[in-house]
Structure formats: C-alpha cells, structure tokens
Tab-separated table of C-alpha atoms in Angstrom:
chain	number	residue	atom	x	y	z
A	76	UNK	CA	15.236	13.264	-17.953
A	77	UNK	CA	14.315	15.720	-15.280
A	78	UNK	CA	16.917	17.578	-13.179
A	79	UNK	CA	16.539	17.812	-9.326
A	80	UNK	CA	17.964	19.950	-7.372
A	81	UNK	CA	20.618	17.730	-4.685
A	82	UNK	CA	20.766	20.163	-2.175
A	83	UNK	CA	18.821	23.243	-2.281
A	84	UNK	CA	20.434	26.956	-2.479
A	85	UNK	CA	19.334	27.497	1.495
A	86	UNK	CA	20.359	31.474	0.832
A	87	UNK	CA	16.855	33.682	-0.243
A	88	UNK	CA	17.438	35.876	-3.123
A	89	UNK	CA	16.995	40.055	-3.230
A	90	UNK	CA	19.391	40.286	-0.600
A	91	UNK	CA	22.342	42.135	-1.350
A	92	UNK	CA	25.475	40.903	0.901
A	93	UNK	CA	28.918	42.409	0.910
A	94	UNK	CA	31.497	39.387	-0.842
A	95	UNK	CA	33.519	38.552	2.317
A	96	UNK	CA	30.376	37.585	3.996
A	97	UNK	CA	29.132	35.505	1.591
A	98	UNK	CA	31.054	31.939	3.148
A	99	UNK	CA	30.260	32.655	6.859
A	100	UNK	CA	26.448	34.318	6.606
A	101	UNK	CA	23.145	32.920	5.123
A	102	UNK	CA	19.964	34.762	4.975
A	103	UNK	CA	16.984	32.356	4.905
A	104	UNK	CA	13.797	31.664	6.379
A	105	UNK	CA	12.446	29.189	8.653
A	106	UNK	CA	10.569	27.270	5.817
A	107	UNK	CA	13.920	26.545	4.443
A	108	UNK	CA	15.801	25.225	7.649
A	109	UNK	CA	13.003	23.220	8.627
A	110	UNK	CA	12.475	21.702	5.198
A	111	UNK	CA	16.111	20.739	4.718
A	112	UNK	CA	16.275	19.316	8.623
A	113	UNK	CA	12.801	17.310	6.924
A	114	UNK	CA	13.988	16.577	3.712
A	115	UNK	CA	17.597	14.649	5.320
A	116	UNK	CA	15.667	13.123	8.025
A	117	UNK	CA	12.702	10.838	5.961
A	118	UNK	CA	12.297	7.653	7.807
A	119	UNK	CA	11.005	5.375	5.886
A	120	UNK	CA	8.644	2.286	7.330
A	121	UNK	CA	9.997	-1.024	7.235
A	122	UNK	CA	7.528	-3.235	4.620
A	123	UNK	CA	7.119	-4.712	1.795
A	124	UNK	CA	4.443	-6.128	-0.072
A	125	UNK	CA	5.801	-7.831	-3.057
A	126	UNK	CA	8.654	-8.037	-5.428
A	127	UNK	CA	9.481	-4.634	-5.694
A	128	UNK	CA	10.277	-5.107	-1.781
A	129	UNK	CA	13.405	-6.579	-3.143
A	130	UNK	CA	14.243	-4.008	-4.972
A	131	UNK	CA	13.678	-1.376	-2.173
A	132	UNK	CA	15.693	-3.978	0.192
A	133	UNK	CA	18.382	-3.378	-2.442
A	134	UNK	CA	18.137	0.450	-2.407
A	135	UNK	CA	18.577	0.680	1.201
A	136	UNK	CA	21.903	-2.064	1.011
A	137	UNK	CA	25.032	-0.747	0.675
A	138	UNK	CA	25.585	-0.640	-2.885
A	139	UNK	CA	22.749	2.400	-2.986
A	140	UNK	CA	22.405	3.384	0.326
A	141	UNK	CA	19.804	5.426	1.184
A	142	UNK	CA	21.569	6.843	3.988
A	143	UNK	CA	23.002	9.438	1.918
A	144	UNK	CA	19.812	11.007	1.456
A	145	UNK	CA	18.780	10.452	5.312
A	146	UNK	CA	16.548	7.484	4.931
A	147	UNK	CA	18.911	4.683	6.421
A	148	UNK	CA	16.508	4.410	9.619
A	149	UNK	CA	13.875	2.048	8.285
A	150	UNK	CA	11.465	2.093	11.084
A	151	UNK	CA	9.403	-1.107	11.905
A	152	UNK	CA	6.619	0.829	14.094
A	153	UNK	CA	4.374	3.621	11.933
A	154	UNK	CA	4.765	5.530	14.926
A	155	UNK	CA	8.412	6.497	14.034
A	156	UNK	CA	7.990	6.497	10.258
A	157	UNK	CA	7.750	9.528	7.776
A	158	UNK	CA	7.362	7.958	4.674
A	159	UNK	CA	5.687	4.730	4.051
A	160	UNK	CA	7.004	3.163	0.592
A	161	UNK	CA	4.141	1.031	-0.816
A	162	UNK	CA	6.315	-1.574	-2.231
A	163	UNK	CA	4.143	-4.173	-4.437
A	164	UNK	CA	1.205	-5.501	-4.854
A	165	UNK	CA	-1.593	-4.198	-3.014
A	166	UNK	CA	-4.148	-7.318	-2.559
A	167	UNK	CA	-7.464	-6.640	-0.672
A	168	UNK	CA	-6.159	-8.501	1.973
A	169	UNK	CA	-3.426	-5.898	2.752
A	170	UNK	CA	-5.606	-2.845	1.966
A	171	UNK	CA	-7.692	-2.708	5.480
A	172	UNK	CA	-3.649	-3.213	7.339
A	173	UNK	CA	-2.217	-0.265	4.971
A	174	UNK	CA	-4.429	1.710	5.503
A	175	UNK	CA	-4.843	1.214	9.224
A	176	UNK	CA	-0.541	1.658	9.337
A	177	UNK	CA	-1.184	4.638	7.795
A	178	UNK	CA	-3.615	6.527	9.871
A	179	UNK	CA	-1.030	5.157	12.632
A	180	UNK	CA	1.296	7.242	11.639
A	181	UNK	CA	2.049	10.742	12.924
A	182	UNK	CA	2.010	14.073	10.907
A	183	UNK	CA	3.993	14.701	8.588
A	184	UNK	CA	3.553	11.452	6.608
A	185	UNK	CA	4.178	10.769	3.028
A	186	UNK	CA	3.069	7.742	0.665
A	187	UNK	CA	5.400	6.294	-2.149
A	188	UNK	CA	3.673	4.142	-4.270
A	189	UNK	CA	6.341	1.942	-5.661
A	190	UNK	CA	5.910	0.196	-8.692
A	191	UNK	CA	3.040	-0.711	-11.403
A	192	UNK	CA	1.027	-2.313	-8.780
A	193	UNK	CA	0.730	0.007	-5.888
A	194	UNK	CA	0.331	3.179	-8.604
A	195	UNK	CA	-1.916	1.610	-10.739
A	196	UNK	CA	-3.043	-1.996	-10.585
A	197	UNK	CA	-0.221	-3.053	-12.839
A	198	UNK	CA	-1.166	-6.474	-14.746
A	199	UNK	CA	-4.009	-7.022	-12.184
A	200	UNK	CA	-5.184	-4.095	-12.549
A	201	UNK	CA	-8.334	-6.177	-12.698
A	202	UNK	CA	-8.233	-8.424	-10.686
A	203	UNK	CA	-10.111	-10.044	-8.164
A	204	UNK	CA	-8.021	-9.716	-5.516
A	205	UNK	CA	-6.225	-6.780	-6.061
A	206	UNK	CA	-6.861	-3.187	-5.452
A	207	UNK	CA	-6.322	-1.028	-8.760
A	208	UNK	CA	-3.889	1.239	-7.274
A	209	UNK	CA	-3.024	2.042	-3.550
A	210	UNK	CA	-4.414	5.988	-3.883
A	211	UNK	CA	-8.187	4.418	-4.145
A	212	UNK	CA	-7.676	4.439	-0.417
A	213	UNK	CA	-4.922	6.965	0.903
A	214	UNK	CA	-3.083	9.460	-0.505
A	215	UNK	CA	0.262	9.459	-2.358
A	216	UNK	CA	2.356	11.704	-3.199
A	217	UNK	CA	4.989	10.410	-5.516
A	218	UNK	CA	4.321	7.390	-8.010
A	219	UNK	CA	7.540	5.439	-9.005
A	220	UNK	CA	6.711	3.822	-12.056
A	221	UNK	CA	8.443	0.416	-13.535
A	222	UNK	CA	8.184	-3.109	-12.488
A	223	UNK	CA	9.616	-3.383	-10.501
A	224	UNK	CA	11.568	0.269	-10.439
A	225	UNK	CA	15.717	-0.025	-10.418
A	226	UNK	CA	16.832	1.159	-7.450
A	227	UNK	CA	17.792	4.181	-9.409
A	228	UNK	CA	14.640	5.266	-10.390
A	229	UNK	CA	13.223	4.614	-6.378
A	230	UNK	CA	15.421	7.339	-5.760
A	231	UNK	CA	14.897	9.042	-8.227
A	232	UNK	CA	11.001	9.202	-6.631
A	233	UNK	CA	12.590	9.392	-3.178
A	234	UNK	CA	14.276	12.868	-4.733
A	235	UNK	CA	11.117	13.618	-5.755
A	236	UNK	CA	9.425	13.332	-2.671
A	237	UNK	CA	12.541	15.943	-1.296
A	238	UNK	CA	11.574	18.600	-3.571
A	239	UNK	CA	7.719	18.318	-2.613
A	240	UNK	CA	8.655	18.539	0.754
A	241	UNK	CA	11.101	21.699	-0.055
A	242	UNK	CA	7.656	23.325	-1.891
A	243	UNK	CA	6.138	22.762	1.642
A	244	UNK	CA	5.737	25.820	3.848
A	245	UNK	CA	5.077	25.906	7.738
A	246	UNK	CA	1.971	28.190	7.619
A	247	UNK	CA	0.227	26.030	4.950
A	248	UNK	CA	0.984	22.430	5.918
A	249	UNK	CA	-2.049	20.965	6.524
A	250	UNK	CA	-0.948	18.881	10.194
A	251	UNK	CA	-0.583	22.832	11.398
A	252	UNK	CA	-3.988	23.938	10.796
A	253	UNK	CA	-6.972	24.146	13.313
A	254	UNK	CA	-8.811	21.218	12.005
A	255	UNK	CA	-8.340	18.216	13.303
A	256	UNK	CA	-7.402	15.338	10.587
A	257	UNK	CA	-10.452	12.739	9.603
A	258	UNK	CA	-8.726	9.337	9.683
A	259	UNK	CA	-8.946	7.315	6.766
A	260	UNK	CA	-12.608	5.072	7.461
A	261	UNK	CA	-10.309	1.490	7.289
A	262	UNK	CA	-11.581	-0.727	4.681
A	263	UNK	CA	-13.366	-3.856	5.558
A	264	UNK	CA	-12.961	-7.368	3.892
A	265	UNK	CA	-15.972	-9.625	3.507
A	266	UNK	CA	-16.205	-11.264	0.474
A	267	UNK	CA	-15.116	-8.362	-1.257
A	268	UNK	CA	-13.253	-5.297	0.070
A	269	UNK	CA	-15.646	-2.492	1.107
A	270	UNK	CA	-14.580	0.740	1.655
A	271	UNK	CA	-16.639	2.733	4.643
A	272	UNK	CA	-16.792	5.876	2.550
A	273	UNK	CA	-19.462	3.650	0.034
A	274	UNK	CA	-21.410	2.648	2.432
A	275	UNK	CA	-24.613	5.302	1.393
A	276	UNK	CA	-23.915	4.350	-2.177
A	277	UNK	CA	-24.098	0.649	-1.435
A	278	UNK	CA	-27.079	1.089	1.050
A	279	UNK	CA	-29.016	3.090	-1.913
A	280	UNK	CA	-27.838	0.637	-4.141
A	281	UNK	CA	-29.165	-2.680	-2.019
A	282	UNK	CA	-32.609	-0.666	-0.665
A	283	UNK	CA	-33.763	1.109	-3.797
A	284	UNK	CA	-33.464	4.538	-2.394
A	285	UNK	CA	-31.739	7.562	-3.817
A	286	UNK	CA	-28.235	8.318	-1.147
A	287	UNK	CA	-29.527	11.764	-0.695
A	288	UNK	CA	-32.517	10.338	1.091
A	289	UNK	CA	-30.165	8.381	3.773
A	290	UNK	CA	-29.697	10.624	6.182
A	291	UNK	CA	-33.463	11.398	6.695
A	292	UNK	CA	-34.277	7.617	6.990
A	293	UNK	CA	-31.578	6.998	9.711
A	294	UNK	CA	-33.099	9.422	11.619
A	295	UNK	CA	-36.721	8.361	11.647
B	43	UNK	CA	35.202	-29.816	12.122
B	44	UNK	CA	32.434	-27.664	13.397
B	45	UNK	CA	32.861	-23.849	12.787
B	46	UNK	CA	34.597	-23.828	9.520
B	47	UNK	CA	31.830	-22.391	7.214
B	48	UNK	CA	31.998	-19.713	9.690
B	49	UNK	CA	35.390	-19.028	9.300
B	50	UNK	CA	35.373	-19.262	5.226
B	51	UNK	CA	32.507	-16.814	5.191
B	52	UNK	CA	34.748	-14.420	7.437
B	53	UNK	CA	37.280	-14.412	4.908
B	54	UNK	CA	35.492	-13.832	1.864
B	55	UNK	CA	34.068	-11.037	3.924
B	56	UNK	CA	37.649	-9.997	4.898
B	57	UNK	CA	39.137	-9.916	1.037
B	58	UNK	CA	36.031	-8.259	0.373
B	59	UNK	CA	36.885	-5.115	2.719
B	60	UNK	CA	40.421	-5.405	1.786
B	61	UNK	CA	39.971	-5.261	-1.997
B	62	UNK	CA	37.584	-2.538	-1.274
B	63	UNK	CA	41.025	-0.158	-0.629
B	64	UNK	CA	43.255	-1.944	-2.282
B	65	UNK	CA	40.838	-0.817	-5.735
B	66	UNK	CA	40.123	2.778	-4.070
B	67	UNK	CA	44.285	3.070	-3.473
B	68	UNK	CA	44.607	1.664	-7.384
B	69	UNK	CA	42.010	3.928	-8.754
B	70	UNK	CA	43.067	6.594	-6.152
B	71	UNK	CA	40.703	10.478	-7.382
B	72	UNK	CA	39.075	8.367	-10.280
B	73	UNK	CA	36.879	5.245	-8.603
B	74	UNK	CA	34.085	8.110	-7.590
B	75	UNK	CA	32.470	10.409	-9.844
B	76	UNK	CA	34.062	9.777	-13.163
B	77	UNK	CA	32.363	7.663	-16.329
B	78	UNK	CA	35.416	5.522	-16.574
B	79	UNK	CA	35.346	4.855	-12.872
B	80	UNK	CA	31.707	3.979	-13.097
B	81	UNK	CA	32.822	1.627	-15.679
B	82	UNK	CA	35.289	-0.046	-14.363
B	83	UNK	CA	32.997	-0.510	-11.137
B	84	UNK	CA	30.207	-1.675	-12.522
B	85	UNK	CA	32.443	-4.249	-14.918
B	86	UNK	CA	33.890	-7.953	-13.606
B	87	UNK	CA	37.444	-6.749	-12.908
B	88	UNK	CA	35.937	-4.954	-10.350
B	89	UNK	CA	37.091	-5.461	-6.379
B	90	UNK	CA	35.557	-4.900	-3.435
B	91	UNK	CA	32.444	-2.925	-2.474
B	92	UNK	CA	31.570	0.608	-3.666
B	93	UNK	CA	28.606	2.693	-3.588
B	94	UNK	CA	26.890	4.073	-6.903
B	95	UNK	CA	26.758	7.548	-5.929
B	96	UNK	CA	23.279	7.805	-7.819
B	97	UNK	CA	21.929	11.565	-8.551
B	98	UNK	CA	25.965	12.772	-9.795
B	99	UNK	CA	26.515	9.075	-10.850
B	100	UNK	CA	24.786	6.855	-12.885
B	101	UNK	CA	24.833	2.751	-13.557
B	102	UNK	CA	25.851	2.404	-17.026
B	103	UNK	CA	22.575	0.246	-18.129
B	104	UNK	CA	23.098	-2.567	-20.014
B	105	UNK	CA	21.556	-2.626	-23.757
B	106	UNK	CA	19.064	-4.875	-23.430
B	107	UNK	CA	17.885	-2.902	-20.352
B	108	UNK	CA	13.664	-2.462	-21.143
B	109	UNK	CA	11.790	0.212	-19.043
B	110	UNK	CA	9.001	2.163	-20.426
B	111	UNK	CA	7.927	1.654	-24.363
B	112	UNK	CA	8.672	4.010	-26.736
B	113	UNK	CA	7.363	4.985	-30.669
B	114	UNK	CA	10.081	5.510	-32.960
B	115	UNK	CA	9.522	8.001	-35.574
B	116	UNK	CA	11.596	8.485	-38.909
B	117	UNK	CA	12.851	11.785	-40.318
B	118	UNK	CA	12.543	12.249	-43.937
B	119	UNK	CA	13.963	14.325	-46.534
B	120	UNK	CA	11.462	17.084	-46.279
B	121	UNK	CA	12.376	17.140	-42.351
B	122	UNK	CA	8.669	16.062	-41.346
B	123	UNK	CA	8.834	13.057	-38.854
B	124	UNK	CA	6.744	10.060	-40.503
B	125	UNK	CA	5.866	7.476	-37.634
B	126	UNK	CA	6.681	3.996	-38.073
B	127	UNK	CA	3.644	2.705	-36.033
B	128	UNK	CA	0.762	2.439	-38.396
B	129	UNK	CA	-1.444	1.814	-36.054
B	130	UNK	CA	-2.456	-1.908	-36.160
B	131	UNK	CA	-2.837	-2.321	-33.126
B	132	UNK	CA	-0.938	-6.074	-32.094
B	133	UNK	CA	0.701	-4.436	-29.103
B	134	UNK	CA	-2.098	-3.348	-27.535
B	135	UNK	CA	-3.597	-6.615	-28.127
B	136	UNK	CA	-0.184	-8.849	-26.713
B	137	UNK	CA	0.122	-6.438	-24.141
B	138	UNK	CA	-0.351	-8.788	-21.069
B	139	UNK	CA	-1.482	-5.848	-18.532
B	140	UNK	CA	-3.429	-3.976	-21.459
B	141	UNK	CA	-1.690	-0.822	-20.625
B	142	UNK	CA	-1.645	0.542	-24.644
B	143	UNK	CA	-4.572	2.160	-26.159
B	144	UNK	CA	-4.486	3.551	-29.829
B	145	UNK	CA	-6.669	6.058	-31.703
B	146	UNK	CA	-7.337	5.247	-35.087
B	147	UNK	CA	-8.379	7.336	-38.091
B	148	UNK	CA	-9.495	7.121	-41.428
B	149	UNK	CA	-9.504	9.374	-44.288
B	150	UNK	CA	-12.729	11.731	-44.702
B	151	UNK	CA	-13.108	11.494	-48.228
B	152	UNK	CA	-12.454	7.939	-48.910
B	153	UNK	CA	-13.319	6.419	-45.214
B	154	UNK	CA	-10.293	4.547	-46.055
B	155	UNK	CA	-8.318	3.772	-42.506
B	156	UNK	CA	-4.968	5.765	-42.326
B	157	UNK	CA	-2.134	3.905	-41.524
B	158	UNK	CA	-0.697	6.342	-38.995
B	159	UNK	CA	-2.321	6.819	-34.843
B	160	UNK	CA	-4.329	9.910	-34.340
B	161	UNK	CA	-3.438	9.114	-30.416
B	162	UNK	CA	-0.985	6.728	-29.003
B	163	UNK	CA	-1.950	6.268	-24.779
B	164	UNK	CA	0.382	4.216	-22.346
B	165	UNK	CA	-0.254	4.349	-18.859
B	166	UNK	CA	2.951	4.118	-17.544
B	167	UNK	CA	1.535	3.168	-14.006
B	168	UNK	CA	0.316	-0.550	-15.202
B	169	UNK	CA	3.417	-0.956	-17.765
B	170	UNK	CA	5.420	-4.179	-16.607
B	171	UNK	CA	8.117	-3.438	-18.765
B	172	UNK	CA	7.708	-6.619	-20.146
B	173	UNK	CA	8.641	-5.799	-24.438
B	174	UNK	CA	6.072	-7.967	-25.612
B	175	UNK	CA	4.924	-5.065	-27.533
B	176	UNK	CA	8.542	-4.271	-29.131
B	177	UNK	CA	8.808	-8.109	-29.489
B	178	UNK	CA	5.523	-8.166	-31.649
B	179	UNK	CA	6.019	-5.183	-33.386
B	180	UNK	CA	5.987	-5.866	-37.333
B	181	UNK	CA	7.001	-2.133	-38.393
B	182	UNK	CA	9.827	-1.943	-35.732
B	183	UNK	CA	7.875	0.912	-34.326
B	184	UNK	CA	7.861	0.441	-31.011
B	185	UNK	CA	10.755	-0.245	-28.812
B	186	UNK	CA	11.779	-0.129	-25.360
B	187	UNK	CA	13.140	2.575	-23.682
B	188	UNK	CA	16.393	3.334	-21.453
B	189	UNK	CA	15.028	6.541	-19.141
B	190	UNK	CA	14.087	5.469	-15.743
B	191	UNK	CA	13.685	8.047	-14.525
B	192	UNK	CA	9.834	9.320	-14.805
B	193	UNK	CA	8.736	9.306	-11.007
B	194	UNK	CA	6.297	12.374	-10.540
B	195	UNK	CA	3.354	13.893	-8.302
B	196	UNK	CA	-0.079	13.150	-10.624
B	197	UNK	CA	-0.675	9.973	-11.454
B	198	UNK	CA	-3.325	10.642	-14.186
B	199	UNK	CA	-1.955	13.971	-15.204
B	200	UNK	CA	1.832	12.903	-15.859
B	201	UNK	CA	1.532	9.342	-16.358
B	202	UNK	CA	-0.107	8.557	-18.977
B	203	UNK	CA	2.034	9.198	-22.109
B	204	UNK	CA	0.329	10.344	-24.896
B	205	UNK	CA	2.017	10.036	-28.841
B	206	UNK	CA	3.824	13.121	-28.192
B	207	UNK	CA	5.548	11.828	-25.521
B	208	UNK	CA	6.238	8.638	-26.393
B	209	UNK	CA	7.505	9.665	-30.079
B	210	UNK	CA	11.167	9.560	-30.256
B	211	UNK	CA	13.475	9.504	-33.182
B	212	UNK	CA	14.880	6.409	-34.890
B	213	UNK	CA	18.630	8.272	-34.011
B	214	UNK	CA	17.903	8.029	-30.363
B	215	UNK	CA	17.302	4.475	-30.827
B	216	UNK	CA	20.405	4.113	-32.491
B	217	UNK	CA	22.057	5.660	-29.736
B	218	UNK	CA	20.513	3.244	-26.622
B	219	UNK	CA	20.595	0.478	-28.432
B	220	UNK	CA	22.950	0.301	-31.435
B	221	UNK	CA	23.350	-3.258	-31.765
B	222	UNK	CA	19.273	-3.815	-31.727
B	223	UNK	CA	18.810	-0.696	-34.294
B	224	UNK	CA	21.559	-2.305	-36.853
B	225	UNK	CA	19.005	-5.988	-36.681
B	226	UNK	CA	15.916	-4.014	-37.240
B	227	UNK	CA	17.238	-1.728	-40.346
B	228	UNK	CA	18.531	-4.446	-42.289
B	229	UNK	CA	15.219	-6.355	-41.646
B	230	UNK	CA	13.749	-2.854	-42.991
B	231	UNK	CA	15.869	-2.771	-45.620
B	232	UNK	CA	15.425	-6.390	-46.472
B	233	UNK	CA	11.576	-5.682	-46.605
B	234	UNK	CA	12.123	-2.517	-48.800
B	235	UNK	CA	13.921	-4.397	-51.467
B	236	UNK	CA	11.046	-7.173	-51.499
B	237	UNK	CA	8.535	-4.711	-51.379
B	238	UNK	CA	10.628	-2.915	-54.819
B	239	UNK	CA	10.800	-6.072	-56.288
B	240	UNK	CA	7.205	-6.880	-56.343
C-alpha cells in the first residue's frame, strides 16, 4: 500500500530558524501556498456515467464525505468544475458530450478516470459501443482502478490527484504559458465514432493515397 | 390521515441524529481514530451516523471482500518461493473481460512444457473484480486480493501487473483470508495424500 502525504510539510527545508519561532513563522514559496489553496479547493463536476456513479454518489454522502478533502462543491456547469471524475462506462454516445464538457472547462482541469471502464474498456473493452478507455480522447491524470472502486480507493485516487497537483509548479503549468491551448477536435458519431484527429488517416485510407500527400491535394 | 409518512420519516431521522451523540457521549475519545472504534462502527450495534475518517482510518473489509487477483506462491524448505500457478491457463480463459495473459515455457532440452509462468500479465484497468479466476483455479493459485488501494498516474506503465507483482505469499493469504486459506489447504492436503497413495 502506498503512503500519501495528508497534508504537506508547507515549511521549505535549508532554512535554519531559531526554536521559538518555529509555531508562529513559516518559510515557503508561492508554489506551495497556491498548491495547498488548489489542492483543498478541487471541485469536482457533477456526472455520472454508470454504476460506479453510485459509488462516487456514495463518496461524496456523508458517511465519506469528500468535504474533508475540499471537494463537497460538486458543480453541475464545467464552467465551475476542476476535476471531472469519469465515473463509468464510456459508450460512443457519451464520448463527443465528454469531451465537449471537457474543453468547456477552464484551466486548471483534471480528469479521474474512475473505474475499469473509463481507464480501460473494462469487460467491453471491445465492444461495439464502447470506447476502450476515456484517455483515447482526453487526458487523465489519475486512473482509479476496480469495478466499481470502494469509495475508499476513489479517494484514495482523489489523494492522488492532491499530490500531482502539489508536484505542480506556477512557472511550468502549462495554462501559464504563451501558447494558447488546442481544444480537443470533439468526436463525431455516425455509424461509428470518428475522432477529427483521424481524419487524414481515414481519407488516405478511403482514397488510396499515402496521408503525407494530403495536404498538397487540398491545396490544388 | 394525510401527512403521517412524513412525520414517521422525521423521526427515524430524529433518533438517527440523537443516537448519533448519544454513541459519540458512550464511546466518548474512542468512536474516532481507534481500530476498536472502527469496529464497533462499522458492526450492527452501531447508532447513529459517523464518518469513516478514510486516509488515518480504514473500513475493516469484510473477508470475502475481492479486488484485484493475486498469485500465491509457496515457500519451501530451501527458502526459494515455488509458485502454485502452473500455468494452465483456465483463468485467462474464464476470465469474462480477458484481462489475464500468461507466458508459457518449456524446457530447452526436452521441449517438454514447464509447469511454472515465465510471465504472469493482469491489466488491472479492465479487471472487474469478478473471482472467476480464483473460483476456477484447480492449484489454488490464484486468489483475490484485499488492497484497494492501487490508484496511480500511468495507466500502461503502473497498471499492468506483471508476476512480480502479483506474487504474494501463501502467509499473506492466510492473513486476509484465514477462513478461505484453512478450505483450500485441506483440499491441498487431501490431494497430496491421493496423489501419495497412487
């Protein structure tokens, strides 16, 4: 069993401070106030796909309670949501709405993938109807397996997903940087789910023509 | 008379906030972040609401409790750990989301197959906990696990367990599930006297 650290030692080390101060004085940095005010403040999005939903519903009751860690505020908008917990079965229905909820939302933003299903497939892992995993499309950060996970073990990931934010530094995050952020290309259900990013492969695929080529013959 | 479900509901609520401190005030310094206060919570003479306090505090998990799969692995006199699986491979055949893949070898000299897995792989991430593959198991190799807690960053990297990490020994199984490991050693032992016999 891994250990994880509750609350993190906010003091930085190599500085020497006389005993008496040591209760009324901290030295940090500003990566470490502004990760702990992030790490007690997750908001999770309010939805679930499937039957781990239950078990997230359960987390979030009062015999877990998720407010303890900071995460009582289930948000129904992605507007106001940190952390969206992918809680099921991801069928290729739901993808293009996931996906769409999660460009919606506003930087910082964090996926949980909760569960067999939304990590990997699960038992339809080849389906039909379901897409293999919910990181084929965005990105996650923490995978929670089980099926569905206790409640224990979804916080367990939801401590998880506090440490990665702790390793996060303000210079380096990536909603800081010049660049703007590409949204995710939403997939689009026909018959089958296609995903925008394919869409050379499948046109070199359905014409004959190497995907190198494609650019050239759009043009002429 | 109209109303009166209401009103029954509002008193099972009510005894439900007022055995809430009537067990805190009984168990006054021990409900909270002791194992015999976890016990007694988590048991039927419990009253009232409480909270499971999770990271300092943990649910007592009852034995039959199945999470992740694990291979059980025997120590024996010369202190080298022989593996019960021999690699047969029914699990990964009953296993209803296909989640188990095994390596097999075979001898060099005599191409005879080994009974033993070169590799044992079990994506944790399609698991569905399900124990078909304990269930099925004829060498009480493989049995399921307790530890729920295996959340983590990479997928592909951390997730799938190879033999090393699913290997653990037969005296951790006795200790998660001792009324499961008594059944399965006298069936061993049962099979090791017919097997003498013969």
């Amino acid at each position: 069993m891994t250990e994880i650290n509750a609350s993190p030692n906010m003091n930085s080390s190599g500085y020497e401070m006389p005993p008496e101060m040591r209760q009324n004085i901290a030295i940090t940095t500003l990566d470490k106030i502004w990760n702990m005010g992030r790490r007690y403040s997750v908001w999770p999005m309010m939805f679930g796909l499937a039957c781990c939903a239950i078990e997230m519903i359960c987390t979030a009751a009062s015999r877990y309670d998720l407010a303890r860690f900071g995460m009582e505020v289930m948000r129904p908008s992605p507007r106001q949501s940190d952390l969206m917990i992918v809680s099921g079965t991801v069928t290729k229905k739901m993808i293009p709405q996931i996906v769409r909820l999660y460009n919606q939302m506003p930087e910082p933003k964090y996926v949980l993938a909760m569960g067999a299903c939304a990590s990997g497939g699960g038992p339809f892992k080849e389906g039909y109807n379901v897409v293999s995993g919910v990181d084929k499309y965005i990105p996650v950060d923490v995978y929670v397996p089980g099926c569905p996970p206790t409640p224990q073990a979804l916080l367990h990931g939801l401590m998880k997903l506090q440490e990665k934010i702790d390793s996060e530094s303000i210079t380096s995050v990536r909603w800081y940087q010049k660049e703007a952020i590409e949204a995710i290309p939403v997939p689009i259900l026909g018959p089958d789910i296609i995903d925008p990013r394919d869409f050379p492969t499948i046109k070199s695929l359905t014409q004959g023509k190497p995907a190198a080529a494609e650019p050239a013959a759009e043009t002429a | 008379m109209y109303g009166l479900g209401i009103l029954k509901g509002m008193w099972v609520t009510l005894t439900h906030f007022v055995d809430t401190f009537v067990d805190d005030l009984r168990w006054l310094g021990r409900r909270y972040y002791t194992p015999e206060g976890i016990a007694h919570r988590s048991s039927k003479d419990s009253r009232g609401i409480f909270t499971v306090q999770y990271p300092e505090e943990k649910l007592p998990v009852p034995e039959e409790f199945r999470y992740i799969p694990f291979l059980i692995y025997d120590i024996d006199e010369n202190g080298e750990h022989q593996d019960r699986c021999t690699s047969c491979g029914i699990c990964a055949k009953v296993c209803p989301p296909q989640c188990i893949w095994i390596v097999r070898t075979e001898d060099p000299e005599t191409k005879r197959p080994v009974p033993e897995p070169v590799e044992f792989f079990i994506d944790i991430d399609i698991c569905m906990n399900c124990g078909y593959c304990s269930e099925y198991c004829p060498f009480q190799a493989i049995r399921m696990d307790h530890d729920y807690e295996l959340s983590s960053f990479d997928r592909h990297a951390e997730h799938i367990f190879n033999k090393e990490r699913l290997s653990k020994p037969a005296a951790y199984y006795n200790e998660i599930r001792p009324v499961n490991f008594a059944i399965d050693e006298a069936e061993r032992a049962e099979k090791a006297a017919k097997k003498a016999g013969n």
